[in-house]
Amino acid sequence: MTDSAAVNVLERTLRGEQAEAVPAAPLYMSLFCEPIRRRKLAQVYREMAAGKAQITLCLDDEMEAHLEAWDRTWRVFDDPPDWMPCRWWVSVGTHDGSRVEIAEGSCVWHSADGSGSTDYEAPYDASATSSVDVWDREITISGDSDIDALVPLVSSESWMTDTAREMVARSQGRGGERFLLNGAMGTPVWGGYQVFGFAGLMRMGHEEPQVLGRLFERIMENRIAALRAMHASGLRGRCSAECLTGADSISETDFATLVWPYLRDMLTAAADIGMLTVFYF
């Protein structure tokens, strides 16, 4: 829907209003678009370099480069979806003073703090990212002290920075009238997978369900804190995904005791602060 009458058709639908069209909100667009986004970002960096072999970027340059790259990525669709992922948290230490080295066939970005580098013109290998499946981290917890160590509490204030507000504001200025900008967030159970891996999560559910429940509760506290920060930054929508909770993985009893209470409270918290959610299960 590219007609101007389709402005925020997804937002109106999620608010329960009558919209003139059925919105399109396909999931995992960031995964699908990542190879495209990287090529577009390299393109933007080359334009900023204007023939130079190396450039140093301030935070403002980096924000604009990433926003422009995502805009160009979204424009590859003849009929783009009605929502757009928004990078709502940016590290000043990583981006303010970052460096890009440009050569034939390569465009290498180096973080300002020296923590890493990426060649945005190299073939994209999804298996090198955090999307890699984790079987078992072989972590065992027995009490609250272990939970506290594994999942330190993070306040909403620690997420919120002027940089986050600025990034969302610029994103809204570019596409907020046409697209519902969203931040992604996993559920407490998905947070448990990130701690234990698949086998470890299944094992804890059978051997230590009460301990696992306390871990989920603590993860949920962090998720709600991040939700509040997302909303405070100016985002109105978010995508939340939950995996490993179907009947092929756990029982209905496990779902009722180990999944639903925390999922319910997290979705309720989002609704209470006015955050619109597309939930994928």
Short mmCIF file of C-alpha atoms in Angstrom, two decimals:
data_model
loop_
_atom_site.label_atom_id
_atom_site.label_comp_id
_atom_site.label_asym_id
_atom_site.label_seq_id
_atom_site.Cartn_x
_atom_site.Cartn_y
_atom_site.Cartn_z
CA MET A 1 0.00 0.00 0.00
CA THR A 2 1.88 3.04 -1.23
CA ASP A 3 -1.10 5.39 -1.45
CA SER A 4 -0.98 8.31 0.99
CA ALA A 5 -4.36 7.20 2.34
CA ALA A 6 -2.62 4.13 3.76
CA VAL A 7 -0.66 6.19 6.28
CA ASN A 8 -0.28 4.19 9.49
CA VAL A 9 -2.80 1.58 8.39
CA LEU A 10 -1.09 -0.95 10.67
CA GLU A 11 -1.17 1.36 13.67
CA ARG A 12 -4.86 2.07 13.21
CA THR A 13 -5.59 -1.65 12.86
CA LEU A 14 -3.67 -2.54 16.02
CA ARG A 15 -5.60 0.15 17.89
CA GLY A 16 -8.83 -1.52 16.85
CA GLU A 17 -9.83 1.17 14.37
CA GLN A 18 -11.33 0.56 10.93
CA ALA A 19 -8.63 0.90 8.28
CA GLU A 20 -9.17 1.17 4.53
CA ALA A 21 -6.86 -1.78 3.80
CA VAL A 22 -5.49 -4.91 5.40
CA PRO A 23 -2.00 -4.08 6.70
CA ALA A 24 1.06 -6.15 5.85
CA ALA A 25 3.36 -6.85 8.80
CA PRO A 26 5.64 -9.72 7.70
CA LEU A 27 7.97 -10.90 10.43
CA TYR A 28 11.75 -11.19 10.48
CA MET A 29 12.18 -8.51 7.85
CA SER A 30 15.52 -7.58 9.39
CA LEU A 31 16.82 -11.09 8.71
CA PHE A 32 15.59 -11.10 5.14
CA CYS A 33 16.88 -7.60 4.45
CA GLU A 34 20.25 -7.79 6.19
CA PRO A 35 22.32 -8.65 3.09
CA ILE A 36 20.59 -5.81 1.23
CA ARG A 37 21.02 -3.37 4.11
CA ARG A 38 24.74 -4.06 4.28
CA ARG A 39 25.21 -3.36 0.59
CA LYS A 40 23.22 -0.15 0.90
CA LEU A 41 25.25 0.96 3.93
CA ALA A 42 28.50 0.37 2.01
CA GLN A 43 27.01 2.42 -0.82
CA VAL A 44 26.24 5.29 1.58
CA TYR A 45 29.73 5.16 3.11
CA ARG A 46 31.30 5.34 -0.35
CA GLU A 47 29.21 8.39 -1.18
CA MET A 48 30.23 10.03 2.11
CA ALA A 49 33.89 9.29 1.38
CA ALA A 50 33.66 10.99 -2.02
CA GLY A 51 36.63 9.09 -3.40
CA LYS A 52 38.74 9.03 -0.24
CA ALA A 53 40.19 5.73 0.95
CA GLN A 54 39.34 6.40 4.60
CA ILE A 55 36.89 8.51 6.56
CA THR A 56 36.21 9.09 10.24
CA LEU A 57 32.58 9.49 11.26
CA CYS A 58 30.99 11.37 14.12
CA LEU A 59 27.84 10.07 15.78
CA ASP A 60 25.63 12.30 13.63
CA ASP A 61 27.23 10.91 10.45
CA GLU A 62 26.70 7.36 11.66
CA MET A 63 23.04 7.94 12.49
CA GLU A 64 22.35 9.40 9.07
CA ALA A 65 24.28 6.65 7.28
CA HIS A 66 22.31 3.88 8.96
CA LEU A 67 18.97 5.62 8.48
CA GLU A 68 19.69 6.25 4.81
CA ALA A 69 20.82 2.66 4.28
CA TRP A 70 17.60 1.33 5.81
CA ASP A 71 15.48 3.71 3.71
CA ARG A 72 17.20 2.46 0.57
CA THR A 73 16.70 -1.12 1.68
CA TRP A 74 12.97 -0.59 2.16
CA ARG A 75 12.70 1.01 -1.27
CA VAL A 76 13.68 -2.24 -2.99
CA PHE A 77 10.08 -3.38 -2.39
CA ASP A 78 7.58 -2.33 -5.03
CA ASP A 79 4.91 -2.60 -2.32
CA PRO A 80 6.68 -2.27 1.05
CA PRO A 81 5.31 -3.63 4.34
CA ASP A 82 3.42 -1.29 6.63
CA TRP A 83 6.00 -1.36 9.38
CA MET A 84 9.72 -0.79 9.57
CA PRO A 85 12.29 -1.93 12.15
CA CYS A 86 13.84 0.95 14.08
CA ARG A 87 17.24 0.92 15.68
CA TRP A 88 16.30 2.62 18.92
CA TRP A 89 19.52 2.14 20.90
CA VAL A 90 22.91 3.34 19.66
CA SER A 91 26.24 3.15 21.48
CA VAL A 92 28.09 6.44 21.48
CA GLY A 93 31.36 4.73 22.37
CA THR A 94 31.07 2.41 19.38
CA HIS A 95 29.95 4.89 16.72
CA ASP A 96 31.23 8.36 17.63
CA GLY A 97 34.62 8.39 15.92
CA SER A 98 34.23 5.17 13.97
CA ARG A 99 36.38 4.74 10.86
CA VAL A 100 35.63 3.36 7.40
CA GLU A 101 38.35 2.05 5.06
CA ILE A 102 37.32 1.82 1.42
CA ALA A 103 39.04 -0.14 -1.32
CA GLU A 104 38.02 -1.94 -4.48
CA GLY A 105 35.66 -4.71 -3.40
CA SER A 106 35.66 -3.85 0.31
CA CYS A 107 34.16 -1.31 2.68
CA VAL A 108 35.38 -2.01 6.19
CA TRP A 109 33.85 -0.22 9.18
CA HIS A 110 35.90 -0.08 12.40
CA SER A 111 34.23 0.75 15.72
CA ALA A 112 35.40 3.83 17.58
CA ASP A 113 36.33 1.83 20.68
CA GLY A 114 38.21 -0.86 18.77
CA SER A 115 35.73 -3.58 19.72
CA GLY A 116 35.15 -4.84 16.20
CA SER A 117 35.05 -4.30 12.45
CA THR A 118 32.76 -5.31 9.58
CA ASP A 119 33.28 -5.49 5.84
CA TYR A 120 29.90 -4.44 4.51
CA GLU A 121 30.75 -5.55 0.98
CA ALA A 122 31.79 -9.06 1.99
CA PRO A 123 29.30 -11.93 1.43
CA TYR A 124 26.91 -11.99 4.36
CA ASP A 125 27.17 -15.06 6.57
CA ALA A 126 24.17 -15.28 8.90
CA SER A 127 25.75 -18.18 10.78
CA ALA A 128 28.41 -15.81 12.12
CA THR A 129 25.82 -13.80 14.06
CA SER A 130 23.80 -14.43 17.20
CA SER A 131 21.20 -16.23 15.09
CA VAL A 132 23.26 -19.42 15.42
CA ASP A 133 21.28 -22.15 17.17
CA VAL A 134 22.53 -23.01 20.65
CA TRP A 135 22.05 -26.63 21.76
CA ASP A 136 23.23 -26.53 25.37
CA ARG A 137 25.35 -24.03 27.27
CA GLU A 138 25.71 -26.57 30.10
CA ILE A 139 24.70 -24.02 32.74
CA THR A 140 22.99 -25.16 35.93
CA ILE A 141 21.38 -22.84 38.46
CA SER A 142 20.24 -23.81 41.93
CA GLY A 143 19.07 -20.62 43.60
CA ASP A 144 18.53 -16.87 43.54
CA SER A 145 22.23 -16.01 43.74
CA ASP A 146 22.86 -17.91 40.50
CA ILE A 147 19.89 -16.20 38.86
CA ASP A 148 21.11 -12.76 40.00
CA ALA A 149 24.52 -13.45 38.48
CA LEU A 150 23.15 -14.73 35.17
CA VAL A 151 20.53 -12.00 34.75
CA PRO A 152 21.54 -8.68 36.30
CA LEU A 153 18.61 -6.27 36.51
CA VAL A 154 18.72 -3.36 34.08
CA SER A 155 16.69 -0.21 34.72
CA SER A 156 14.68 1.67 32.10
CA GLU A 157 16.86 4.71 32.73
CA SER A 158 20.01 2.83 31.76
CA TRP A 159 18.47 2.07 28.36
CA MET A 160 17.33 5.60 27.75
CA THR A 161 19.81 8.04 26.31
CA ASP A 162 19.55 11.23 24.30
CA THR A 163 20.99 9.18 21.45
CA ALA A 164 18.04 6.77 21.56
CA ARG A 165 15.55 9.63 21.45
CA GLU A 166 17.44 11.27 18.59
CA MET A 167 17.60 8.08 16.55
CA VAL A 168 13.89 7.43 16.93
CA ALA A 169 13.04 11.06 16.19
CA ARG A 170 15.05 10.97 12.97
CA SER A 171 13.45 7.67 11.99
CA GLN A 172 10.01 9.14 12.64
CA GLY A 173 10.91 12.14 10.53
CA ARG A 174 11.85 9.93 7.60
CA GLY A 175 9.09 7.33 7.65
CA GLY A 176 6.92 7.62 10.72
CA GLU A 177 3.94 8.96 8.80
CA ARG A 178 3.96 6.03 6.41
CA PHE A 179 5.25 3.13 8.52
CA LEU A 180 4.73 1.96 12.07
CA LEU A 181 8.27 1.93 13.42
CA ASN A 182 8.96 -0.96 15.74
CA GLY A 183 11.55 -2.33 18.10
CA ALA A 184 12.05 -6.07 18.45
CA MET A 185 11.95 -7.92 21.75
CA GLY A 186 11.91 -11.58 22.75
CA THR A 187 9.77 -13.04 25.52
CA PRO A 188 11.06 -14.30 28.90
CA VAL A 189 11.16 -17.88 27.60
CA TRP A 190 13.30 -16.81 24.66
CA GLY A 191 15.57 -15.12 27.17
CA GLY A 192 15.88 -18.47 28.93
CA TYR A 193 16.99 -20.08 25.66
CA GLN A 194 19.70 -17.44 25.35
CA VAL A 195 20.93 -18.42 28.82
CA PHE A 196 20.74 -22.20 28.55
CA GLY A 197 20.41 -23.17 24.92
CA PHE A 198 17.68 -25.55 23.75
CA ALA A 199 18.62 -28.73 25.60
CA GLY A 200 19.53 -26.81 28.75
CA LEU A 201 16.19 -25.00 28.72
CA MET A 202 14.25 -28.24 28.27
CA ARG A 203 16.26 -29.92 31.03
CA MET A 204 15.68 -27.08 33.49
CA GLY A 205 11.96 -27.15 32.72
CA HIS A 206 11.81 -30.77 33.84
CA GLU A 207 14.38 -30.81 36.65
CA GLU A 208 14.07 -27.34 38.20
CA PRO A 209 10.78 -25.75 37.03
CA GLN A 210 10.46 -23.47 40.07
CA VAL A 211 14.00 -22.16 39.65
CA LEU A 212 13.40 -21.67 35.92
CA GLY A 213 10.22 -19.76 36.73
CA ARG A 214 12.18 -17.36 38.95
CA LEU A 215 14.68 -16.86 36.13
CA PHE A 216 11.84 -16.05 33.72
CA GLU A 217 10.40 -13.57 36.23
CA ARG A 218 13.74 -11.76 36.43
CA ILE A 219 14.12 -11.73 32.64
CA MET A 220 10.58 -10.35 32.42
CA GLU A 221 11.55 -7.46 34.71
CA ASN A 222 14.31 -6.52 32.27
CA ARG A 223 11.98 -6.89 29.29
CA ILE A 224 9.43 -4.55 30.87
CA ALA A 225 12.18 -2.04 31.69
CA ALA A 226 13.28 -2.12 28.05
CA LEU A 227 9.67 -1.72 26.92
CA ARG A 228 9.32 1.43 28.98
CA ALA A 229 12.54 2.77 27.50
CA MET A 230 11.35 1.96 23.97
CA HIS A 231 8.13 3.82 24.58
CA ALA A 232 9.90 6.77 26.20
CA SER A 233 12.20 7.03 23.19
CA GLY A 234 9.17 7.62 20.97
CA LEU A 235 8.47 4.17 19.55
CA ARG A 236 4.81 3.20 19.37
CA GLY A 237 5.16 -0.39 18.20
CA ARG A 238 7.17 -3.50 18.81
CA CYS A 239 7.44 -7.02 17.49
CA SER A 240 7.69 -9.78 20.07
CA ALA A 241 8.58 -13.35 19.14
CA GLU A 242 8.36 -16.51 21.18
CA CYS A 243 9.80 -19.85 20.09
CA LEU A 244 10.18 -23.32 21.61
CA THR A 245 6.80 -23.22 23.35
CA GLY A 246 4.69 -25.25 20.92
CA ALA A 247 3.28 -28.73 21.50
CA ASP A 248 6.29 -30.20 19.66
CA SER A 249 8.59 -28.89 22.41
CA ILE A 250 6.73 -28.67 25.72
CA SER A 251 3.51 -29.91 27.31
CA GLU A 252 0.33 -27.93 27.86
CA THR A 253 1.03 -28.07 31.60
CA ASP A 254 4.50 -26.58 31.10
CA PHE A 255 3.00 -23.87 28.92
CA ALA A 256 0.42 -23.01 31.57
CA THR A 257 2.97 -22.81 34.40
CA LEU A 258 6.25 -21.76 32.77
CA VAL A 259 5.23 -19.70 29.74
CA TRP A 260 1.83 -18.10 30.01
CA PRO A 261 2.17 -16.18 33.32
CA TYR A 262 5.26 -14.28 32.16
CA LEU A 263 4.07 -13.82 28.59
CA ARG A 264 0.74 -12.49 29.88
CA ASP A 265 2.37 -10.01 32.24
CA MET A 266 4.79 -8.75 29.60
CA LEU A 267 2.09 -8.21 26.98
CA THR A 268 -0.14 -6.58 29.59
CA ALA A 269 2.68 -4.21 30.58
CA ALA A 270 3.11 -3.22 26.93
CA ALA A 271 -0.60 -2.51 26.55
CA ASP A 272 -0.68 -0.54 29.80
CA ILE A 273 1.97 1.91 28.58
CA GLY A 274 0.37 2.20 25.14
CA MET A 275 2.85 0.10 23.17
CA LEU A 276 1.30 -1.66 20.16
CA THR A 277 2.46 -5.25 19.82
CA VAL A 278 2.58 -7.73 16.99
CA PHE A 279 3.14 -11.05 18.75
CA TYR A 280 4.58 -14.01 16.88
CA PHE A 281 4.33 -17.40 18.57
#
